[in-house]
C-alpha positions as MATLAB code, in Angstrom:
seq = 'MTLTVTAPAAVTDRRSARAFVDTHVVPYADDYDRNGRVPEDLLRQVAAAGLWAPFLPVESGGAGMDLVTLGEVHEEVGRGCSSLRSLLTVHTMVAWTVQRWGTPGQRERWEPALAAGEALGAFCLSEPGAGSDTAAITTTAVEHGDGWLLNGVKKWTTGGQRADLFLVFARTGASIGAFLVPRYAPGVQVRPIDDMLGTRASMLAEISFQDVALGPDALLGPSGFTAGMVLTGTLDLGRYSVAAGSVGIVQACLEASAAYAAHRRVGGRPLAEQPLIQAKLSDMVTDARAARLLLAEAGRLKDAGESSTIMATWIAKYFASTAAARHAAEAVQIHGANGCSPDYPVARLYRDAKVMEIIEGSNEIQRITIAGQAERETTR';
ca = [
     110.785  -65.102   31.414;
     107.149  -64.157   30.852;
     104.721  -65.187   33.569;
     101.476  -66.514   32.133;
      98.394  -66.165   34.311;
      95.660  -68.642   33.439;
      92.131  -67.266   33.619;
      89.834  -69.231   35.927;
      87.402  -71.658   34.344;
      83.807  -70.521   34.009;
      81.676  -71.299   37.040;
      78.568  -73.193   35.953;
      77.573  -75.269   38.976;
      78.407  -76.091   42.594;
      81.434  -78.181   41.712;
      83.116  -75.512   39.598;
      82.188  -72.852   42.156;
      83.830  -74.885   44.916;
      86.985  -75.290   42.836;
      87.115  -71.542   42.153;
      86.594  -70.669   45.812;
      89.155  -73.177   47.091;
      91.750  -71.825   44.659;
      91.137  -68.089   44.593;
      89.299  -67.243   47.829;
      89.815  -69.575   50.806;
      93.610  -69.156   51.094;
      93.320  -65.360   51.172;
      89.992  -64.613   52.899;
      91.576  -63.730   56.253;
      93.855  -61.253   54.476;
      90.841  -59.611   52.833;
      89.246  -59.352   56.263;
      92.336  -57.742   57.786;
      92.817  -55.335   54.869;
      89.164  -54.331   54.826;
      88.613  -54.872   51.120;
      88.468  -57.424   48.340;
      91.374  -56.785   45.941;
      90.856  -55.750   42.339;
      92.629  -58.878   41.124;
      89.956  -61.083   42.688;
      87.170  -58.910   41.267;
      88.668  -59.488   37.827;
      88.895  -63.239   38.458;
      85.228  -63.250   39.496;
      84.412  -61.542   36.210;
      86.514  -64.013   34.205;
      84.657  -66.899   35.862;
      81.308  -65.362   34.896;
      80.218  -65.028   38.518;
      78.846  -61.505   38.625;
      75.467  -62.127   37.000;
      75.278  -65.642   35.526;
      71.474  -65.635   35.792;
      71.175  -62.968   33.082;
      70.204  -64.248   29.631;
      72.954  -65.322   27.269;
      72.142  -62.521   24.836;
      72.896  -60.008   27.614;
      76.218  -61.604   28.497;
      74.989  -63.947   31.235;
      74.752  -67.727   31.236;
      71.008  -68.141   31.773;
      71.713  -69.873   35.091;
      68.665  -71.044   37.060;
      68.206  -69.734   40.587;
      68.640  -73.104   42.308;
      72.133  -73.267   40.839;
      72.749  -69.610   41.667;
      71.958  -70.408   45.308;
      74.471  -73.259   45.267;
      77.126  -70.979   43.776;
      76.504  -68.256   46.375;
      76.685  -70.877   49.120;
      80.146  -71.907   47.954;
      81.310  -68.292   47.766;
      79.893  -67.697   51.257;
      81.803  -70.727   52.486;
      84.990  -69.035   51.374;
      84.366  -65.363   52.138;
      81.173  -63.633   53.257;
      82.500  -60.264   52.115;
      82.860  -61.444   48.515;
      79.466  -63.119   48.694;
      77.995  -59.808   49.946;
      79.405  -58.031   46.889;
      77.814  -60.679   44.677;
      74.523  -60.271   46.533;
      74.093  -56.557   45.937;
      75.367  -56.794   42.368;
      72.851  -59.581   41.771;
      70.061  -57.389   43.147;
      70.946  -54.535   40.806;
      71.449  -56.700   37.708;
      68.245  -58.680   38.304;
      66.209  -55.515   38.853;
      67.479  -53.982   35.611;
      66.721  -57.202   33.752;
      63.252  -57.594   35.307;
      61.988  -54.019   35.344;
      64.253  -52.039   33.026;
      63.193  -50.500   29.738;
      64.840  -51.806   26.561;
      67.119  -48.768   26.656;
      68.125  -49.320   30.272;
      68.780  -52.990   29.662;
      70.854  -52.300   26.559;
      72.936  -49.724   28.416;
      73.576  -51.617   31.652;
      73.047  -55.378   31.299;
      76.180  -56.276   29.296;
      78.408  -54.247   31.637;
      76.774  -55.734   34.731;
      77.088  -59.265   33.325;
      80.787  -58.781   32.544;
      81.605  -57.067   35.829;
      82.682  -53.963   33.908;
      80.138  -52.043   36.004;
      79.575  -53.189   39.583;
      76.246  -52.490   41.230;
      75.293  -51.509   44.779;
      71.909  -51.392   46.484;
      70.994  -48.149   48.284;
      67.998  -48.533   50.580;
      69.094  -48.107   54.227;
      69.599  -44.628   55.622;
      70.971  -43.245   58.901;
      67.415  -43.270   60.264;
      65.767  -45.982   58.174;
      66.627  -49.674   57.983;
      63.929  -52.324   57.940;
      61.312  -49.540   58.138;
      61.230  -48.466   54.509;
      58.388  -46.074   55.297;
      60.960  -43.924   57.091;
      62.998  -43.236   53.937;
      63.791  -39.517   53.649;
      65.856  -39.457   50.435;
      63.790  -37.627   47.828;
      63.542  -37.513   44.056;
      61.659  -34.479   42.761;
      60.646  -34.007   39.155;
      62.981  -31.484   37.560;
      62.468  -30.535   33.936;
      62.032  -33.798   32.093;
      64.052  -35.670   34.731;
      64.633  -35.826   38.481;
      66.586  -34.102   41.235;
      67.878  -36.511   43.893;
      68.775  -35.517   47.478;
      69.518  -37.588   50.561;
      71.924  -39.940   52.300;
      72.164  -43.738   52.147;
      74.154  -45.722   54.686;
      75.575  -49.235   55.095;
      75.799  -49.595   51.317;
      77.622  -52.876   50.618;
      80.207  -52.405   47.895;
      79.594  -48.664   47.943;
      83.310  -47.873   47.975;
      83.784  -49.685   44.673;
      80.424  -49.686   42.866;
      79.930  -48.001   39.508;
      76.130  -48.001   39.557;
      73.817  -47.360   42.498;
      70.230  -48.604   42.647;
      68.718  -45.891   44.830;
      65.288  -45.943   46.431;
      63.869  -42.483   47.044;
      60.588  -40.894   47.998;
      58.694  -39.402   45.051;
      55.864  -37.685   46.832;
      53.474  -40.290   48.211;
      55.308  -43.268   46.716;
      58.833  -44.664   46.391;
      60.825  -44.754   43.170;
      63.893  -46.752   42.133;
      66.646  -44.878   40.296;
      69.797  -45.926   38.469;
      72.525  -43.491   39.501;
      76.061  -43.656   38.048;
      78.784  -43.243   40.659;
      80.363  -40.258   38.940;
      77.191  -38.249   38.434;
      77.771  -34.695   39.750;
      76.600  -34.411   43.348;
      77.318  -38.032   44.366;
      79.750  -38.390   47.263;
      81.078  -41.657   48.715;
      82.379  -41.925   52.284;
      83.955  -45.269   53.265;
      82.709  -47.044   56.388;
      85.494  -49.164   57.848;
      86.156  -51.347   60.917;
      82.779  -53.079   60.967;
      82.187  -56.149   63.133;
      81.786  -58.570   60.241;
      82.032  -58.793   56.445;
      84.869  -56.330   56.910;
      86.048  -56.589   53.306;
      82.679  -55.764   51.743;
      83.679  -52.118   51.274;
      80.695  -50.459   52.935;
      80.034  -46.783   52.344;
      77.749  -43.894   53.082;
      76.480  -42.371   49.839;
      75.340  -38.743   49.748;
      73.273  -37.246   46.934;
      73.204  -33.470   46.712;
      71.089  -32.037   43.909;
      71.974  -34.949   41.640;
      70.325  -34.276   38.302;
      69.027  -37.427   36.641;
      67.487  -37.897   33.227;
      64.070  -39.485   32.699;
      65.795  -42.774   31.871;
      67.087  -43.048   35.465;
      63.682  -44.119   36.812;
      63.362  -47.904   36.927;
      59.763  -49.034   36.557;
      56.696  -46.847   37.106;
      57.194  -44.730   40.229;
      54.085  -45.839   42.127;
      54.865  -49.465   41.319;
      58.239  -49.541   43.020;
      57.361  -49.825   46.692;
      55.417  -52.997   45.985;
      56.722  -55.106   43.140;
      60.235  -53.804   42.474;
      61.376  -53.438   46.080;
      59.769  -56.710   47.197;
      61.326  -58.698   44.368;
      64.752  -57.142   44.757;
      64.883  -57.708   48.508;
      63.643  -61.272   48.054;
      66.551  -62.095   45.769;
      69.002  -60.450   48.155;
      67.554  -62.429   51.046;
      67.940  -65.612   49.005;
      71.632  -64.885   48.444;
      72.184  -64.121   52.140;
      70.478  -67.406   53.028;
      72.838  -69.204   50.648;
      75.843  -67.463   52.147;
      74.661  -68.424   55.634;
      74.563  -72.082   54.592;
      78.123  -71.584   53.386;
      79.152  -70.276   56.805;
      77.702  -73.346   58.517;
      79.578  -75.582   56.087;
      82.812  -73.659   56.663;
      82.373  -73.992   60.433;
      81.855  -77.732   60.044;
      84.921  -78.218   57.851;
      87.167  -76.100   60.074;
      85.923  -77.714   63.282;
      86.150  -81.277   61.997;
      89.706  -80.719   60.785;
      90.775  -79.081   64.037;
      89.152  -81.741   66.219;
      90.819  -84.509   64.208;
      94.370  -83.319   64.883;
      94.016  -81.580   68.251;
      94.743  -83.983   71.098;
      93.480  -83.733   74.668;
      94.673  -86.248   77.261;
      96.402  -88.215   74.528;
      93.236  -88.617   72.471;
      91.934  -86.668   69.461;
      89.439  -83.993   70.413;
      87.075  -85.528   67.856;
      86.596  -88.534   70.157;
      85.045  -86.395   72.895;
      81.254  -86.961   73.002;
      80.409  -83.290   73.448;
      82.540  -82.365   70.431;
      80.847  -85.087   68.414;
      77.477  -83.649   69.407;
      78.480  -80.193   68.168;
      79.727  -81.590   64.854;
      76.605  -83.688   64.336;
      74.418  -80.614   64.877;
      76.460  -78.723   62.276;
      75.997  -81.522   59.753;
      72.254  -81.693   60.395;
      71.631  -77.950   60.205;
      73.780  -77.537   57.100;
      71.723  -80.155   55.289;
      68.401  -78.796   56.547;
      69.291  -75.206   55.588;
      70.475  -76.371   52.167;
      67.125  -78.083   51.545;
      65.181  -74.969   52.571;
      67.304  -72.883   50.225;
      66.809  -75.314   47.337;
      63.043  -75.218   47.847;
      63.033  -71.417   47.740;
      65.114  -71.529   44.557;
      62.838  -74.124   42.952;
      59.809  -71.927   43.624;
      61.609  -68.934   42.117;
      62.424  -70.862   38.973;
      58.791  -71.984   38.756;
      57.524  -68.410   39.164;
      55.580  -69.262   42.306;
      54.647  -66.381   44.620;
      55.136  -68.669   47.614;
      58.882  -68.292   47.075;
      58.752  -65.063   49.094;
      57.804  -66.886   52.301;
      60.052  -69.854   51.498;
      62.976  -67.444   51.246;
      62.093  -65.755   54.546;
      62.137  -69.175   56.215;
      65.377  -70.255   54.544;
      67.129  -67.035   55.502;
      65.871  -67.129   59.092;
      66.863  -70.764   59.630;
      70.215  -70.527   57.859;
      71.325  -67.275   59.504;
      70.441  -68.412   63.018;
      72.186  -71.712   62.343;
      75.254  -69.846   61.081;
      75.436  -67.693   64.219;
      74.928  -70.697   66.503;
      77.462  -72.943   64.839;
      80.053  -70.211   64.397;
      79.936  -69.763   68.164;
      80.341  -73.518   68.618;
      83.230  -73.549   66.142;
      85.053  -70.958   68.230;
      84.316  -73.038   71.336;
      85.777  -76.154   69.731;
      88.931  -74.228   68.841;
      89.238  -72.775   72.333;
      91.673  -69.862   72.618;
      92.856  -70.561   69.084;
      89.349  -69.732   67.915;
      89.730  -66.214   69.287;
      92.970  -65.611   67.413;
      93.532  -64.342   63.865;
      95.339  -67.590   63.036;
      92.138  -69.587   62.466;
      89.199  -68.698   60.198;
      86.491  -69.377   62.800;
      86.981  -65.954   64.409;
      86.074  -64.352   61.072;
      83.191  -66.768   60.574;
      81.870  -65.863   64.027;
      81.846  -62.157   63.236;
      80.423  -62.622   59.758;
      77.644  -64.900   61.016;
      76.296  -62.204   63.324;
      75.862  -59.898   60.347;
      73.680  -62.508   58.609;
      71.087  -62.172   61.377;
      70.714  -58.457   60.648;
      71.023  -57.817   56.906;
      68.234  -58.213   54.326;
      65.628  -58.132   57.096;
      66.530  -58.726   60.726;
      65.592  -62.061   62.231;
      63.057  -60.342   64.479;
      61.271  -58.975   61.401;
      61.428  -62.395   59.803;
      59.874  -64.115   62.800;
      56.996  -61.623   62.803;
      56.461  -62.124   59.081;
      56.604  -65.927   59.270;
      54.207  -65.996   62.224;
      51.808  -63.668   60.431;
      51.743  -65.945   57.401;
      51.131  -68.983   59.606;
      48.201  -67.212   61.237;
      46.692  -66.308   57.888;
      47.040  -69.873   56.627;
      45.380  -71.374   59.708;
      42.442  -68.936   59.752;
      41.387  -69.292   56.111;
];
């Protein structure tokens, strides 16, 4: 007998994304977490559903999806598995940057493969000694013949163990340049980073570049332009995806906690009837809806081409990530000892939520940035 495997339906909106996640992700997310990687079979299913880069234009293999809808899709994926959502985030950053700043030749070479998931992208900015402080980047790209010679080390690269294309930010003298570096270019070495606190299946890696010779077509955008426009725009989109995933964590905490409280009995009564449990659940509902509205506003501004989307995304990411961390802790509390065991998803949600407060700009950096903008607006 021949076993026929039906390809997943294309994901076009929140409803279809939720169906995909409930079928292909939620039942297996704890296994991904324990194994420390997302399996190749799921990566292929993500590709078949058109999830890797649906925002790319149709002529490049995408679906022309607007960014409000993209945020809803990434929320649903984050509800199921933050590690998979993290892979989508960095791939989105690479694909969007190629589409926005790439030359016709770069777009022709990379966009169709990125859209189809035939080439997976990873974002290389952080280094052993440089995280939020991009001025501390030490990786260098020196002009060499008609191309470049790349040297340095990038760390905490999400998807680095699996990626085919690295978007690498390197110092080019007094400025910073963005470079497209194929995984198998001579001089590129990948060292897996395992056993992280959260998003354990996101296949982190340390990427070393030793005298990697790149052609002139590796440079993405004018070199002196990168530190401002390219890096800002790329990080903004990544932050937007993390905000969406954080909303998904809050929603997952709510669903898990409500289900557990409904069937768990204390003193002969369902746990859900306890006033303090009801208070925790009501706070989850409220923050999930508030975070979702902040995310939608940031997405609407992106689709409208408004520069104010940058600050709207900072706010959405700050609110959603802090809410995720707070409610994941409450979800564990509601589950009691069960919440500390590998038998319930809230332990994974708790660990993943902490990561959301650090990546794509720590919450401390976000608070400084938001406060600075408020000061500028009130002193005009």
